Coordinates of C-alpha atoms in Angstrom, one line a residue:
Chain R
X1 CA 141.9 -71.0 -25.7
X2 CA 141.6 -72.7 -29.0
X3 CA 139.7 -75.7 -29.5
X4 CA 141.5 -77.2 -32.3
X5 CA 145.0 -78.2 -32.1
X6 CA 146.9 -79.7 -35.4
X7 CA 149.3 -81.9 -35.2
X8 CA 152.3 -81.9 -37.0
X9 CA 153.2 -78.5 -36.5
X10 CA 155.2 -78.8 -39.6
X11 CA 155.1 -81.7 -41.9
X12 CA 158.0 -82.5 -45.1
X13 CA 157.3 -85.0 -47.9
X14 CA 158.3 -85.2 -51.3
X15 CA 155.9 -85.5 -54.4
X16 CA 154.0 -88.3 -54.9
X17 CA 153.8 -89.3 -51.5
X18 CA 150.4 -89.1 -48.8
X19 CA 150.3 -86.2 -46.6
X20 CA 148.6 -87.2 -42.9
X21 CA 147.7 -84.4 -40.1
X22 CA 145.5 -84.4 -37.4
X23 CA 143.6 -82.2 -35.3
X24 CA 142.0 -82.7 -31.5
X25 CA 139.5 -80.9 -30.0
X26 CA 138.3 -80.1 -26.6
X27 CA 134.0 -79.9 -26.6
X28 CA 131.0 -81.2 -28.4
X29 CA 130.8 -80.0 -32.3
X30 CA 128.3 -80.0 -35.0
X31 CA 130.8 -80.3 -37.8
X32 CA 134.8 -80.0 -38.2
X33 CA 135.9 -78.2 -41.0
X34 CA 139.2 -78.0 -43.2
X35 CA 141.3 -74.7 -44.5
X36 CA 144.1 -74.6 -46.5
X37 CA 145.8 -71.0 -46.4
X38 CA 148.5 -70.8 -49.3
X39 CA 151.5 -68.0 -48.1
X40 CA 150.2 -64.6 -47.6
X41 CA 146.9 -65.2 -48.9
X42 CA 143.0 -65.6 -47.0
X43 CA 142.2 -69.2 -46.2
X44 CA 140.3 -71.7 -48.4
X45 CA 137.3 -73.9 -47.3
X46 CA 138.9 -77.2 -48.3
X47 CA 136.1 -79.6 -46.5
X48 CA 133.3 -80.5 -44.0
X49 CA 132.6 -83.4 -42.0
X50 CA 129.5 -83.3 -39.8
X51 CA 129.1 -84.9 -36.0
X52 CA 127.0 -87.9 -37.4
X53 CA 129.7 -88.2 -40.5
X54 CA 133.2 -91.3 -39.8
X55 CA 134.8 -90.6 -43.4
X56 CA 134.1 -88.4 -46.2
X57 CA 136.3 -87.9 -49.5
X58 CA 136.7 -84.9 -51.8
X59 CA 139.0 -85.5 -54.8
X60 CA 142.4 -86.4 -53.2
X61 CA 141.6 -85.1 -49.7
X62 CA 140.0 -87.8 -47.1
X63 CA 138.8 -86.6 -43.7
X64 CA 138.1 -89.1 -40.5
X65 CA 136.0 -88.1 -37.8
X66 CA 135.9 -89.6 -34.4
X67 CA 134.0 -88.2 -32.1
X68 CA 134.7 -90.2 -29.1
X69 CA 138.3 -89.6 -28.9
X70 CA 137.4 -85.9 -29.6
X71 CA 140.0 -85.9 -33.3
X72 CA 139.8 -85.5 -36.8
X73 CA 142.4 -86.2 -39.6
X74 CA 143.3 -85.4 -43.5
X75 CA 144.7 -87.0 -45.5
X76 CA 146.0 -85.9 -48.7
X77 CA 146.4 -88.7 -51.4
X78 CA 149.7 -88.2 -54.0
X79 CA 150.4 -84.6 -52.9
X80 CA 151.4 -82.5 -55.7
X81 CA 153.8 -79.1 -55.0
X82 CA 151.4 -77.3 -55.5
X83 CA 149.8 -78.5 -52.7
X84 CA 152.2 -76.7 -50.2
X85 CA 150.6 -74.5 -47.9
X86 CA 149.6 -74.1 -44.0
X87 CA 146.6 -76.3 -43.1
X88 CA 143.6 -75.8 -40.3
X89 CA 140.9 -77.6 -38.6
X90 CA 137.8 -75.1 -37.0
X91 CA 135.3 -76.3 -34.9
X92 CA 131.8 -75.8 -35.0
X93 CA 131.4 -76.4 -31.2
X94 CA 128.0 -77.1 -30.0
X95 CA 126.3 -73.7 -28.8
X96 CA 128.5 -71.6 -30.5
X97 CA 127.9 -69.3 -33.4
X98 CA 131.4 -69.0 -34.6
X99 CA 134.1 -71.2 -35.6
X100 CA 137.2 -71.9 -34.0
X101 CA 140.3 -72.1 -36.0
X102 CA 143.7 -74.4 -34.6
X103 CA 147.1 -73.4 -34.8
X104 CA 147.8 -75.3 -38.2
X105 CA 150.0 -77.8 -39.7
X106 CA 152.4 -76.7 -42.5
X107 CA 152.8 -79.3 -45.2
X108 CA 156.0 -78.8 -47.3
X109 CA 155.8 -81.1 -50.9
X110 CA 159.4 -80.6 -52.4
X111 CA 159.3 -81.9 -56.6
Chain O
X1 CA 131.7 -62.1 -58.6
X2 CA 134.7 -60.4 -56.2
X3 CA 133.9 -62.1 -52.5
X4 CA 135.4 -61.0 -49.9
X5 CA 137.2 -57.7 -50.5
X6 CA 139.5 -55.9 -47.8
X7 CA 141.0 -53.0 -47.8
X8 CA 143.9 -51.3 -47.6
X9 CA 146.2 -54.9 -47.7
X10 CA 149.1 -53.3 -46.1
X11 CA 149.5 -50.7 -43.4
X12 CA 152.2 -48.9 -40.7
X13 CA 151.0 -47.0 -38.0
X14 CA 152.3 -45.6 -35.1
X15 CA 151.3 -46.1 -31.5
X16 CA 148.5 -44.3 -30.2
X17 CA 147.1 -43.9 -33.8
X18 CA 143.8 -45.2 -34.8
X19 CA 142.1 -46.6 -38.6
X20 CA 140.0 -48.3 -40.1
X21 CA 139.7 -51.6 -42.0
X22 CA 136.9 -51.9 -44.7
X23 CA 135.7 -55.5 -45.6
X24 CA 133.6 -55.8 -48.2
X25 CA 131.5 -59.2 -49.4
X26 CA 129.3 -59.3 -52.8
X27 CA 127.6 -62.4 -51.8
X28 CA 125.0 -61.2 -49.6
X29 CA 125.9 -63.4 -46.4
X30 CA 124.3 -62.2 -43.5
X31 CA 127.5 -63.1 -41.2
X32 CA 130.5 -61.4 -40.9
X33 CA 133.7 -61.9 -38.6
X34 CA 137.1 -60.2 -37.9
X35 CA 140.3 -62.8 -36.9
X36 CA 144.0 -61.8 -36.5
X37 CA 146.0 -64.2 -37.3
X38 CA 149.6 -64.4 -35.4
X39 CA 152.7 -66.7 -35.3
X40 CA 152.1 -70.5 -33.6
X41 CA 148.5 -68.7 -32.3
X42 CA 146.5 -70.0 -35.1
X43 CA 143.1 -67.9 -35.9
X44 CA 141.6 -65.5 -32.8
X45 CA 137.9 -64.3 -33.8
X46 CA 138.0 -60.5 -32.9
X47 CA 134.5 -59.8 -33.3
X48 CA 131.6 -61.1 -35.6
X49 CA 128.1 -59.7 -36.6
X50 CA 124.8 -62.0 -37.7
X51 CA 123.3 -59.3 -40.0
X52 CA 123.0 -55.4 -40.5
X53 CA 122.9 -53.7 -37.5
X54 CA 124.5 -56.2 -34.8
X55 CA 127.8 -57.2 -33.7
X56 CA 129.3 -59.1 -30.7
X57 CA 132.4 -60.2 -29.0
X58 CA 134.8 -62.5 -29.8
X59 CA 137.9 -64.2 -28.4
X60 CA 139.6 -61.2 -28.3
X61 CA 137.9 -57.8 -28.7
X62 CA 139.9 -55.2 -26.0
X63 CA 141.2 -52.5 -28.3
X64 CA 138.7 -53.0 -31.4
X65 CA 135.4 -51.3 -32.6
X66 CA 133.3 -52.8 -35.4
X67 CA 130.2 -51.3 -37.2
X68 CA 128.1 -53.3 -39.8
X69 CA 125.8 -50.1 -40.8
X70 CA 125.6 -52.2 -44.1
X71 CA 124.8 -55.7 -45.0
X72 CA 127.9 -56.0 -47.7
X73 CA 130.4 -54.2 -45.0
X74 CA 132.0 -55.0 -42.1
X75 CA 134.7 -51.9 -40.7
X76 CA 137.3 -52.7 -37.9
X77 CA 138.5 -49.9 -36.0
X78 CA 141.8 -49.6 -33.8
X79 CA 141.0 -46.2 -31.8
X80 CA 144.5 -46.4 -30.4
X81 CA 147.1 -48.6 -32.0
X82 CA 149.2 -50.5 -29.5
X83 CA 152.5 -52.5 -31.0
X84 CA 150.4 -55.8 -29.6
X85 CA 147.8 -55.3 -32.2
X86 CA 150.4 -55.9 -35.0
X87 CA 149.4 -58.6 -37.1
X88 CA 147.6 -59.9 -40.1
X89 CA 143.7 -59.7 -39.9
X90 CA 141.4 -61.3 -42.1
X91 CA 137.9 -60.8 -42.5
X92 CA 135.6 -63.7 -43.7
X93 CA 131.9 -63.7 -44.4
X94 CA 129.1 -66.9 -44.0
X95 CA 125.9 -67.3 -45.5
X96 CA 122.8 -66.9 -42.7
X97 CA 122.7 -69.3 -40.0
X98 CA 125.3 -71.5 -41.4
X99 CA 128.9 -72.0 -40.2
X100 CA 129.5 -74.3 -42.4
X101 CA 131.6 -72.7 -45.1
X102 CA 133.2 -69.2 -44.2
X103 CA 135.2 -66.9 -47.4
X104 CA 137.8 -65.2 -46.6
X105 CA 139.6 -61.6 -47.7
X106 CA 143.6 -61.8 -48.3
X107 CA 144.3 -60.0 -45.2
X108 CA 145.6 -57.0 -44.0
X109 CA 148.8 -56.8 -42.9
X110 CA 148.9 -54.3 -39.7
X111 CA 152.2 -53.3 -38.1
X112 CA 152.4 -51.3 -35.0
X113 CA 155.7 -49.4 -33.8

């Protein structure tokens, strides 16, 4: 089963505007992890927050961890068209030596 | 510098039919995994390898073969194509001991009829 799950499934906003999605998980982790996978291409390693981490930034992307209540969110800060594309939390889970990928949110940013 | 390279990026078979996908990574990472990717499913991890020589299960392996006789290449076989296995795989590649940044290829995109 997966361990991530994204929420919104689908997301609209227009330009300008902050993008929010969030992902749960289900086990212990050593880090959480953000792709963004542009239409028909491979995914993108966008950013990593580790177990110990609350908040980290990159550019216009912040990520939140909280580990108690087992979730993760990005947020993306004056979203740009170009910044329309499917987006996924994996899971480094604890004991594991893969990552596993949730189903995704799709953020729409219309000009 | 090409990363992650997969080959072919498009492909039709029939059922009962088997092939091959090549990927190929220039960055000499020692891991290596296989995901399809499917409609409102998200990313499944076929089967991954942690260097030349091994490979192991993932979430879901029935119906694949994998091979890493090669650091730089990782080959996913279908022995006998079933219209379930259509789908879009994508091969990704870490460096040793680390899952904390994986590369991906652009995918194949595998249909089955």
């Amino acid at each position: 089963s997966q361990q991530g799950e994204e929420d919104p499934q689908a997301l609209s906003i227009q330009e300008g505007e902050n993008a929010t999605m969030n992902c749960s998980y289900k086990t212990s982790i050593n880090n959480l992890q953000w792709y963004r996978q542009n239409s028909g291409r491979g995914l993108v390693h966008l950013i990593l927050i580790r177990s110990n981490e609350r908040e980290k930034h990159s550019g216009r992307l912040r990520v939140t961890l909280d580990t108690s209540k087992k979730s993760s969110s990005l947020l993306i800060t004056a979203s740009r068209a170009a910044d329309t594309a499917s987006y996924f939390c994996a899971t480094d889970a604890t004991g594991f030596q893969k990552l596993v990928f949730g189903t995704g949110t799709r953020l729409l940013v219309s000009p | 510098n090409a990363g992650v390279t997969q080959t072919p990026k498009f492909r039709v078979l029939k059922t009962g039919q088997s092939m091959t996908l090549l990927c190929a990574q220039d960055m000499n990472h020692e891991y290596m995994y296989w995901y399809r990717q499917d409609p409102g499913m998200g990313l499944r991890l076929i089967h991954y390898s942690v260097g030349e020589g091994t490979t192991a299960k993932g979430e879901v392996p029935d119906g694949y073969n994998v091979s890493r006789l090669k650091k730089q290449n990782f080959l996913l076989g279908l022995e006998s194509a079933a219209p379930s296995q259509t789908s879009v795989y994508f091969c990704a590649s870490s460096p040793v001991g680390n899952n904390e940044k994986l590369f991906f290829g652009s995918g194949t995109q595998l249909s089955v009829l």
